[in-house]
Coordinates of C-alpha atoms in Angstrom, one line a residue:
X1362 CA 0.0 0.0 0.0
X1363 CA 1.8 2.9 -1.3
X1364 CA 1.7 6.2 1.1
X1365 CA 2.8 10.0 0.9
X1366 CA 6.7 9.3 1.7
X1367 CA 7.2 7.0 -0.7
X1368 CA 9.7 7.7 -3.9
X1369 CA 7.8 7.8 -7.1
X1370 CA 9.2 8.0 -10.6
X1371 CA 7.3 10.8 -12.9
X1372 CA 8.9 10.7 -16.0
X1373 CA 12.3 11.5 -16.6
X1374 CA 12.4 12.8 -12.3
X1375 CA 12.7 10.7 -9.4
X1376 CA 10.5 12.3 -6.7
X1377 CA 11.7 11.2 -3.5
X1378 CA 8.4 11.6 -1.7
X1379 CA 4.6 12.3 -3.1
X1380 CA 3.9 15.3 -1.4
X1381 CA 4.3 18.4 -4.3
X1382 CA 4.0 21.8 -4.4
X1383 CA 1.4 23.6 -6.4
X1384 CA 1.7 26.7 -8.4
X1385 CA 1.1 29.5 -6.7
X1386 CA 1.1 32.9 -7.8
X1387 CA 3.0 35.5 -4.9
X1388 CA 3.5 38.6 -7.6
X1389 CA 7.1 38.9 -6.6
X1390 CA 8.5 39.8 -9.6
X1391 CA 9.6 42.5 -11.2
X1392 CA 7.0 44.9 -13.6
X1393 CA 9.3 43.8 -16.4
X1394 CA 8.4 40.4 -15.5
X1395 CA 12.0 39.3 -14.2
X1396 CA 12.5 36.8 -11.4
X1397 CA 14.0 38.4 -8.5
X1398 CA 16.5 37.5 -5.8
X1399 CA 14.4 36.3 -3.1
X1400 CA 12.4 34.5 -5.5
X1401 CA 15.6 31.9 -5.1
X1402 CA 15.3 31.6 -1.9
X1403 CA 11.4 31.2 -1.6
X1404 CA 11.6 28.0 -3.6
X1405 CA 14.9 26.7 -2.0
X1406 CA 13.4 26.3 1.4
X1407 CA 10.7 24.5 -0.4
X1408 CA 13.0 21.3 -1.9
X1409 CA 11.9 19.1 0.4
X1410 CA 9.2 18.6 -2.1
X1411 CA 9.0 15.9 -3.8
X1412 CA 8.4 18.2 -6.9
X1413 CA 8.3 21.5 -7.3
X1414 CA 6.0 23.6 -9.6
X1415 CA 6.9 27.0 -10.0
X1416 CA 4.0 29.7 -9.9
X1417 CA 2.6 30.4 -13.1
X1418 CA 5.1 31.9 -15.7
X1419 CA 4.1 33.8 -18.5
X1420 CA 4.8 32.6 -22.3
X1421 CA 5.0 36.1 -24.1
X1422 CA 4.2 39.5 -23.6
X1423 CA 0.6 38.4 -24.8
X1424 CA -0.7 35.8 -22.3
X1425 CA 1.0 37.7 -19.3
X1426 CA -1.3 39.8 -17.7
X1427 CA -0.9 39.4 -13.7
X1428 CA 1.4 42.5 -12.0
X1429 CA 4.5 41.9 -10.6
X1430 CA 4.2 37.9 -12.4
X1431 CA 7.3 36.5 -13.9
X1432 CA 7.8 35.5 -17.2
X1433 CA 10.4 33.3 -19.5
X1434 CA 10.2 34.7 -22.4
X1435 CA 13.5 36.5 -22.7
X1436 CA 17.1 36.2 -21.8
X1437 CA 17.2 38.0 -18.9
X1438 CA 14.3 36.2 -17.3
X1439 CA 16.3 32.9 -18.2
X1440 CA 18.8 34.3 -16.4
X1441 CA 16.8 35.4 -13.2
X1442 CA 15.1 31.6 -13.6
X1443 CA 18.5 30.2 -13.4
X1444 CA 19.2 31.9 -10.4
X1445 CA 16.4 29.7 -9.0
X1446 CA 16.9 26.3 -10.3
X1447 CA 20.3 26.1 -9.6
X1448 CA 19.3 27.3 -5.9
X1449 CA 16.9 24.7 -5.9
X1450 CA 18.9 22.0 -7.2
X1451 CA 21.6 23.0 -4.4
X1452 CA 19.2 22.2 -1.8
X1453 CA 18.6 19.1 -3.4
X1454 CA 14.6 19.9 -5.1
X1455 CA 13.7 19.5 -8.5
X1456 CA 11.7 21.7 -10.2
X1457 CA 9.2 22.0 -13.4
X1458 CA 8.2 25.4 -14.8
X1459 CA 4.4 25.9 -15.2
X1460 CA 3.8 27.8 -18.4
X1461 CA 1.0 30.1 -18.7
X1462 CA -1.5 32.0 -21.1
X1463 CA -3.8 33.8 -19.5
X1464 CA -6.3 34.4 -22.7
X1465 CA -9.1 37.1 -22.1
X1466 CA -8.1 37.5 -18.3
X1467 CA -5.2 39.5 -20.1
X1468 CA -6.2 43.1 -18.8
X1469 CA -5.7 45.9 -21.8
X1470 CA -3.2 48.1 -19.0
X1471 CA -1.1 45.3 -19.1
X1472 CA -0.5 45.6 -23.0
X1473 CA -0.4 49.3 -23.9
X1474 CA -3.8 48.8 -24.8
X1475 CA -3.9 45.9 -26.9
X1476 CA -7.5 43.7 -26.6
X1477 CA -6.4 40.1 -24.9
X1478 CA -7.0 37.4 -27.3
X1479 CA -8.7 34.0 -26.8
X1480 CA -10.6 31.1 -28.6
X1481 CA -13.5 33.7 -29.0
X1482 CA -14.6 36.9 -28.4
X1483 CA -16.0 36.8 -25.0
X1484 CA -15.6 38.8 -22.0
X1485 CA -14.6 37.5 -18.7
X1486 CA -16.8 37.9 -15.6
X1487 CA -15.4 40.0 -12.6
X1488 CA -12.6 42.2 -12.1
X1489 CA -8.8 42.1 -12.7
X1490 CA -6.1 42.3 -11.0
X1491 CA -3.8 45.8 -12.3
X1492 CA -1.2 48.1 -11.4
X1493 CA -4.0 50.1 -11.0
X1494 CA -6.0 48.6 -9.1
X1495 CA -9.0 46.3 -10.1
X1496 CA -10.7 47.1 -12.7
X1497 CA -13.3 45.3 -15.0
X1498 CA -12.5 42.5 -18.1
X1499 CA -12.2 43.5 -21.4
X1500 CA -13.7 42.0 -24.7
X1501 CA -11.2 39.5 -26.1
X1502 CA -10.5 39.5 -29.9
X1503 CA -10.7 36.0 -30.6
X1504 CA -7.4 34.4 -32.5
X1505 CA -7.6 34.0 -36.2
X1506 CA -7.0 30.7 -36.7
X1507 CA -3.6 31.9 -39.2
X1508 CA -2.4 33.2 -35.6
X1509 CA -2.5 29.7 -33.4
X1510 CA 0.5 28.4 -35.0
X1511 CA 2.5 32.0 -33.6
X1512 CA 0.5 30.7 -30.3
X1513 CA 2.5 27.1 -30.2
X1514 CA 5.3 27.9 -31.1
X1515 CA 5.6 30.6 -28.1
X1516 CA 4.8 27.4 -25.9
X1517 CA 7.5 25.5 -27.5
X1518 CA 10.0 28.6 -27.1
X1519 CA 9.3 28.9 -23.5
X1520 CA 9.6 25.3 -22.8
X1521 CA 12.7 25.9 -24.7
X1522 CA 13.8 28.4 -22.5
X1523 CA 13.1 26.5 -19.2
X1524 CA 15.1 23.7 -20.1
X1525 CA 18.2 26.8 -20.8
X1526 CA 17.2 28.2 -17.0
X1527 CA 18.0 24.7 -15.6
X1528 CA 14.4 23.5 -15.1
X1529 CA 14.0 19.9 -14.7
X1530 CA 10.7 19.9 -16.4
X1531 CA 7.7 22.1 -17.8
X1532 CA 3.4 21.8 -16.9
X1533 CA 1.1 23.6 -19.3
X1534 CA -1.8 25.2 -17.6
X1535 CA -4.5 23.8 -19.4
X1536 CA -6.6 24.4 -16.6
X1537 CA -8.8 27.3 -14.4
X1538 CA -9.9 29.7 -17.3
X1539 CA -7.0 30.4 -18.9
X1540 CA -6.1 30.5 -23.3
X1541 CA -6.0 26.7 -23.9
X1542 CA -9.0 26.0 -21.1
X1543 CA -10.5 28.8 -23.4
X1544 CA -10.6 26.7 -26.1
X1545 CA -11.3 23.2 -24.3
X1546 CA -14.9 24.3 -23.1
X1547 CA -17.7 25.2 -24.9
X1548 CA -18.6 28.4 -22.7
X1549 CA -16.2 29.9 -23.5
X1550 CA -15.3 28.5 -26.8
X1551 CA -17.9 29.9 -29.9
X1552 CA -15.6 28.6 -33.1
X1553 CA -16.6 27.4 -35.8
X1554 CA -13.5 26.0 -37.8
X1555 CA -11.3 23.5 -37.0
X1556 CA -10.4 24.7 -33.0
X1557 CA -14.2 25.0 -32.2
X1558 CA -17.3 22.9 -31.6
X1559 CA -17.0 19.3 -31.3
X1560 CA -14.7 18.0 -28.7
X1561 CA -11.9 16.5 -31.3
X1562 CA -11.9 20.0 -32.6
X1563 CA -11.8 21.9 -28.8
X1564 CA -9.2 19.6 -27.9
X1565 CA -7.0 20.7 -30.8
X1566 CA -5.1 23.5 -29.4
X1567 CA -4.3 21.2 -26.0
X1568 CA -2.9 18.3 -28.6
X1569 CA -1.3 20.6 -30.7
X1570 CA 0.8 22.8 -27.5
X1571 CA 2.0 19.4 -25.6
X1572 CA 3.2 17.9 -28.8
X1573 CA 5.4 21.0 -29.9
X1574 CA 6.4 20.9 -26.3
X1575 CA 7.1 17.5 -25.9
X1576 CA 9.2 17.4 -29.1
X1577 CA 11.7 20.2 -27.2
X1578 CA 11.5 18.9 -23.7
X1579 CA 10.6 14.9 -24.1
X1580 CA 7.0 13.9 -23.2
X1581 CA 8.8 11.9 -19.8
X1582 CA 9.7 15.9 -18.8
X1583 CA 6.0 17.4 -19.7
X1584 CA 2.9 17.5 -17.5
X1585 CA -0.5 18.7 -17.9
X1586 CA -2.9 20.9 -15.4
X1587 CA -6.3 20.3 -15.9
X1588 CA -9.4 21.5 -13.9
X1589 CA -12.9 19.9 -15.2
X1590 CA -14.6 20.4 -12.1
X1591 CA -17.5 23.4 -12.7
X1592 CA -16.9 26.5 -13.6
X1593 CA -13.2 28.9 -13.6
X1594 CA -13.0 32.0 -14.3
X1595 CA -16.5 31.9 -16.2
X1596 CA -15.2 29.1 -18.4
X1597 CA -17.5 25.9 -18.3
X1598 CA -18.8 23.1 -20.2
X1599 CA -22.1 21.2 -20.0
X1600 CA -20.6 17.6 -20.7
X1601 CA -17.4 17.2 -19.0
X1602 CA -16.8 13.6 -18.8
X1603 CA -16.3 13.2 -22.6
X1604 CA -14.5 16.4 -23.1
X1605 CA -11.9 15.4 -20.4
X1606 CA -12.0 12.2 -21.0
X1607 CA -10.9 12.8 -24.4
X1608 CA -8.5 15.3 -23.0
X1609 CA -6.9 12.6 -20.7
X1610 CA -6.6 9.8 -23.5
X1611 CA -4.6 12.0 -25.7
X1612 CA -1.7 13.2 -23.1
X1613 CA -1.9 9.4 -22.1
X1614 CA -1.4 8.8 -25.8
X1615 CA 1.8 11.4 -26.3
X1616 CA 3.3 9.6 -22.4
X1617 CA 3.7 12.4 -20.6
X1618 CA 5.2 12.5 -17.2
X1619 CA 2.1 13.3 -15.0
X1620 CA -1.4 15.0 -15.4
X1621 CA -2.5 17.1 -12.6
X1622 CA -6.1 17.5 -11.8
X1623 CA -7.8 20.1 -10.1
X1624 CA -10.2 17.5 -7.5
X1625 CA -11.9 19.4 -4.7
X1626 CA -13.8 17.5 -2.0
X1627 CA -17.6 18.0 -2.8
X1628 CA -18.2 20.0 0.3
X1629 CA -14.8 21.4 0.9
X1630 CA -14.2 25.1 0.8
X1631 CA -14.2 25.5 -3.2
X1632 CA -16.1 22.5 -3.8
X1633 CA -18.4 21.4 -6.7
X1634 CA -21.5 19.8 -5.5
X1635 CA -22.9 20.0 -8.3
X1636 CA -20.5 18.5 -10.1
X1637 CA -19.3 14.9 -9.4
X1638 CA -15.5 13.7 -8.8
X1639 CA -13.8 13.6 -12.2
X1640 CA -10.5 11.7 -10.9
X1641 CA -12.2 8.5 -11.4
X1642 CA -13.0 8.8 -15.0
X1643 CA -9.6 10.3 -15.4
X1644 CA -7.9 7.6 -13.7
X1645 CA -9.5 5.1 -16.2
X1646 CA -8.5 7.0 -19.3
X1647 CA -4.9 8.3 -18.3
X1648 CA -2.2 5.4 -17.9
X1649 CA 0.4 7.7 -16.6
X1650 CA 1.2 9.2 -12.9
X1651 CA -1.7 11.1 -11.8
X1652 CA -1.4 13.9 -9.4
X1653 CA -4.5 15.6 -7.7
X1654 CA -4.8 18.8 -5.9
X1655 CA -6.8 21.3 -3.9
X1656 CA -8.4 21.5 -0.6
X1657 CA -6.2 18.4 0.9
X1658 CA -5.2 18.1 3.9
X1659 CA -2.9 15.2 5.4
X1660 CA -5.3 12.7 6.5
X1661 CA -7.7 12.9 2.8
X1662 CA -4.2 12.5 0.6
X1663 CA -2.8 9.8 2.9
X1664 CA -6.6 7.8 2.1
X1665 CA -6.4 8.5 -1.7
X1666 CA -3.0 7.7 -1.8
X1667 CA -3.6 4.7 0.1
X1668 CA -6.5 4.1 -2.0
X1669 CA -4.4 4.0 -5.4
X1670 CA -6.8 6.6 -6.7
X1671 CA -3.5 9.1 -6.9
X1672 CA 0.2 8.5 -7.4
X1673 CA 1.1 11.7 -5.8
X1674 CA -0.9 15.5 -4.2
X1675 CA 0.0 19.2 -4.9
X1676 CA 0.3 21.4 -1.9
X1677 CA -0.6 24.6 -2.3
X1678 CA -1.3 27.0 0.6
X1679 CA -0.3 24.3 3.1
X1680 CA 3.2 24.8 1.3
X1681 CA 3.0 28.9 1.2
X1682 CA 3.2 28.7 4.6
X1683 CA 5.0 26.0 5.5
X1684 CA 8.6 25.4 3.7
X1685 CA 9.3 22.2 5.6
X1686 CA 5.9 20.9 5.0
X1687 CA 6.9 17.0 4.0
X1688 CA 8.7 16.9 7.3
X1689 CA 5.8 18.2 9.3
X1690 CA 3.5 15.7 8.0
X1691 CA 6.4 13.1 8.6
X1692 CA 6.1 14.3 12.4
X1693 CA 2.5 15.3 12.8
X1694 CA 3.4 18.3 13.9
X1695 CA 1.5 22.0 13.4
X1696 CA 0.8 23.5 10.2
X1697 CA 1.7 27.6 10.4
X1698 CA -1.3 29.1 9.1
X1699 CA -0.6 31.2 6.0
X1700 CA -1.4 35.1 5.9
X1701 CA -4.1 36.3 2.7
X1702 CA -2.8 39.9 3.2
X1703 CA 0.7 38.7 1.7
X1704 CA 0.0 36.2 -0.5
X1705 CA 0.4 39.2 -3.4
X1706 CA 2.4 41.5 -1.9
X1707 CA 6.5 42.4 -2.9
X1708 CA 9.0 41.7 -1.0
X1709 CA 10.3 39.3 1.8
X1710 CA 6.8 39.9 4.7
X1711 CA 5.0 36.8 3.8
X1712 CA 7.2 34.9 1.4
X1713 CA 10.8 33.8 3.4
X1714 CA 9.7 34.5 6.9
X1715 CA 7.5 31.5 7.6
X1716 CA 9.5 29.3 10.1
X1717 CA 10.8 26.1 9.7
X1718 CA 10.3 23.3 12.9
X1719 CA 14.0 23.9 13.3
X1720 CA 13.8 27.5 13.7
X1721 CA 10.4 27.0 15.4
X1722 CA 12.3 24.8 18.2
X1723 CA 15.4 27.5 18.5

C-alpha cells in the first residue's frame, strides 16, 4: 500500500516523496516580468518537495497579464530563472516550470492597450487584477485561426527556455480559465472552424501545445494541469466527462510525465456539488502518474494515496506557509497558518519569513 513518503518516478524525475508543491502565484517579480533574488530563496526552502511547480510563468508578452508575475520569455528572465533552479537543485529539489496564457483575463493596461485574445470573443466575468488597481474584463478578440501556430510555437519557445534556465521539467496550464481552457470548453469557446465545436476540434489547441512541447522537452519531462470540475474564471462546459476524458486519453497517448487534476472535495471550501469527482473517470483513461490537488489536507491525501486513486498530491497553501511541509507531515506536527494579506504582496513579509520546525524549536 503505497503512502505520501514513498519515492515515485514521474517521467524523466525521481521524486523522493509524493507530497508536491502547487503553483502559486506570490506577484514577486519585477514589472518587467524578471524573477527576483528572493524568489531563489522562496523556492529553496521549499525542496523538500517531492516536486516542485513553480508559480505560473508567462509565455510572451501576450498571455502575461498578472502585476508583478514572472515571465520566460526572454534572456534575462532565463537568467533570473537560473538563479532559482540552480538554488533549488543546491538544496537538493527538483523543479518544473508551469507555463501560462492567460487568454481574455489578459487586462488591456497590461498591453499598452492591446485587446487580450482567446478562442472567442467573449468577455470575462469579474474584475482584474492591475497596477492600477482592479478594474473590470475586457472584450477579447478572438485568435484568427492563421495566428494559433504563432500561439505554439511561443509554448514550444518557452519550454525551450526553461530547459536553458536549468528546469528539470515544464506543466502547461490547461486548466482554471486560462487561453488553452478557453478553447477546451464550450462556454467559452464559440468557433466554428477546426479549434471549435466538437470536442476533437476543442481539444485541438491542447494536442497541438503538448506535442510541440514535448518534441523540445521529451513527453517523460512534460505535465499537464487540468481543472474539469465546474466552472473557472466563467469558463464551463455542460458535458465534461467526454471532453476530459478525451482530454486525458490524448496526453496518455503522447506519455507524458504526470497529469494534474484540479479535485476538490464535494463539500470542501471551493467544492463542486454540483459536479461529481472527475478523478475516477480520469484515472480510467490516463495510464500515466496522476497527481490531484486542492483543498487536501494530510489525512484525505494519505486515504487517496492509500487508496491508489492518486500516485502523488500538490500542496498549495499548506506549502505557502510551511517550507518544511513533507517533514511536518512526517512528524504530525502544526501547520503555520498562512497570511491572505501577503499572498500578493513584494518583498520578503510573507514569502521567506515563515518558520521552519527547526527554527520554530530555537
Amino acid at each position: 500500500m503505497p503512502i505520501l513518503f514513498d519515492p515515485i518516478r514521474i517521467g524523466a524525475v525521481q521524486a523522493p516523496n509524493r507530497i508536491f508543491m502547487a503553483p502559486l502565484t506570490r506577484a514577486r517579480g519585477t514589472r518587467d516580468h524578471l524573477p527576483t533574488p528572493i524568489m531563489a530563496d522562496y523556492y529553496a526552502q521549499r525542496a523538500g518537495a517531492g516536486l516542485i511547480i513553480s508559480e505560473a510563468t508567462g509565455i510572451s508578452r501576450e498571455g502575461l497579464g498578472w502585476p508583478f508575475a514572472t515571465g520566460i520569455w526572454s534572456d534575462d528572465q532565463v537568467a533570473g530563472w537560473t538563479r532559482v533552479t540552480d538554488a533549488v537543485h543546491a538544496a537538493g529539489g527538483r523543479i518544473f516550470c508551469q507555463l501560462w496564457h492567460m487568454g481574455r483575463v489578459v487586462h488591456p493596461s497590461l498591453r499598452n492597450g492591446a485587446a487580450p485574445v482567446s478562442s472567442s470573443s467573449t468577455t470575462a466575468p469579474g474584475l482584474a487584477h492591475t497596477y492600477d488597481g482592479k478594474q473590470p474584463y475586457a472584450q477579447a478578440r478572438a485568435l484568427e485561426i492563421g495566428e494559433i501556430p504563432r500561439v505554439v510555437e511561443d509554448y514550444r519557445r518557452a519550454a525551450d527556455n526553461a530547459l536553458r534556465a536549468g528546469f528539470d521539467g515544464v506543466q502547461l496550464h490547461a486548466a482554471n480559465g486560462y487561453l488553452i481552457d478557453q478553447f477546451l470548453r464550450s462556454s467559452a469557446n464559440l468557433r466554428m472552424d477546426a479549434y471549435g465545436g466538437s470536442i476533437e476540434n476543442r481539444t485541438r489547441l491542447l494536442r497541438e501545445v503538448s506535442e510541440a512541447v514535448a518534441g523540445v522537452v521529451g513527453a517523460d519531462r512534460l505535465a499537464v494541469r487540468l481543472s474539469p470540475n465546474g466552472e473557472s474564471q466563467g469558463v464551463n462546459d455542460p458535458q465534461p466527462v467526454p471532453l476530459f476524458r478525451a482530454a486525458a486519453q490524448a496526453l496518455s497517448a503522447l506519455g507524458i510525465a504526470f497529469l494534474e487534476l484540479r479535485e476538490p472535495p464535494p463539500n470542501g471550501t471551493r467544492g463542486r456539488p454540483d459536479h461529481p469527482p472527475m478523478a475516477p473517470v480520469i484515472r480510467k483513461a490516463f495510464d500515466g502518474p496522476l497527481v490531484l490537488n486542492s483543498d487536501f489536507d494530510l489525512a484525505r491525501a494519505s486515504a487517496v494515496i492509500a487508496a491508489g486513486e492518486a500516485n502523488a498530491i500538490t500542496f498549495g497553501r499548506a506549502f505557502l506557509a510551511n517550507p518544511d511541509l513533507p517533514e511536518r507531515f512526517a512528524m504530525g506536527a502544526a501547520l503555520n497558518p498562512d497570511d491572505m494579506e501577503t499572498w500578493y504582496s513584494q518583498g520578503a513579509e510573507g514569502y521567506l519569513d515563515y518558520p521552519a520546525l527547526t527554527s520554530s524549536a530555537a
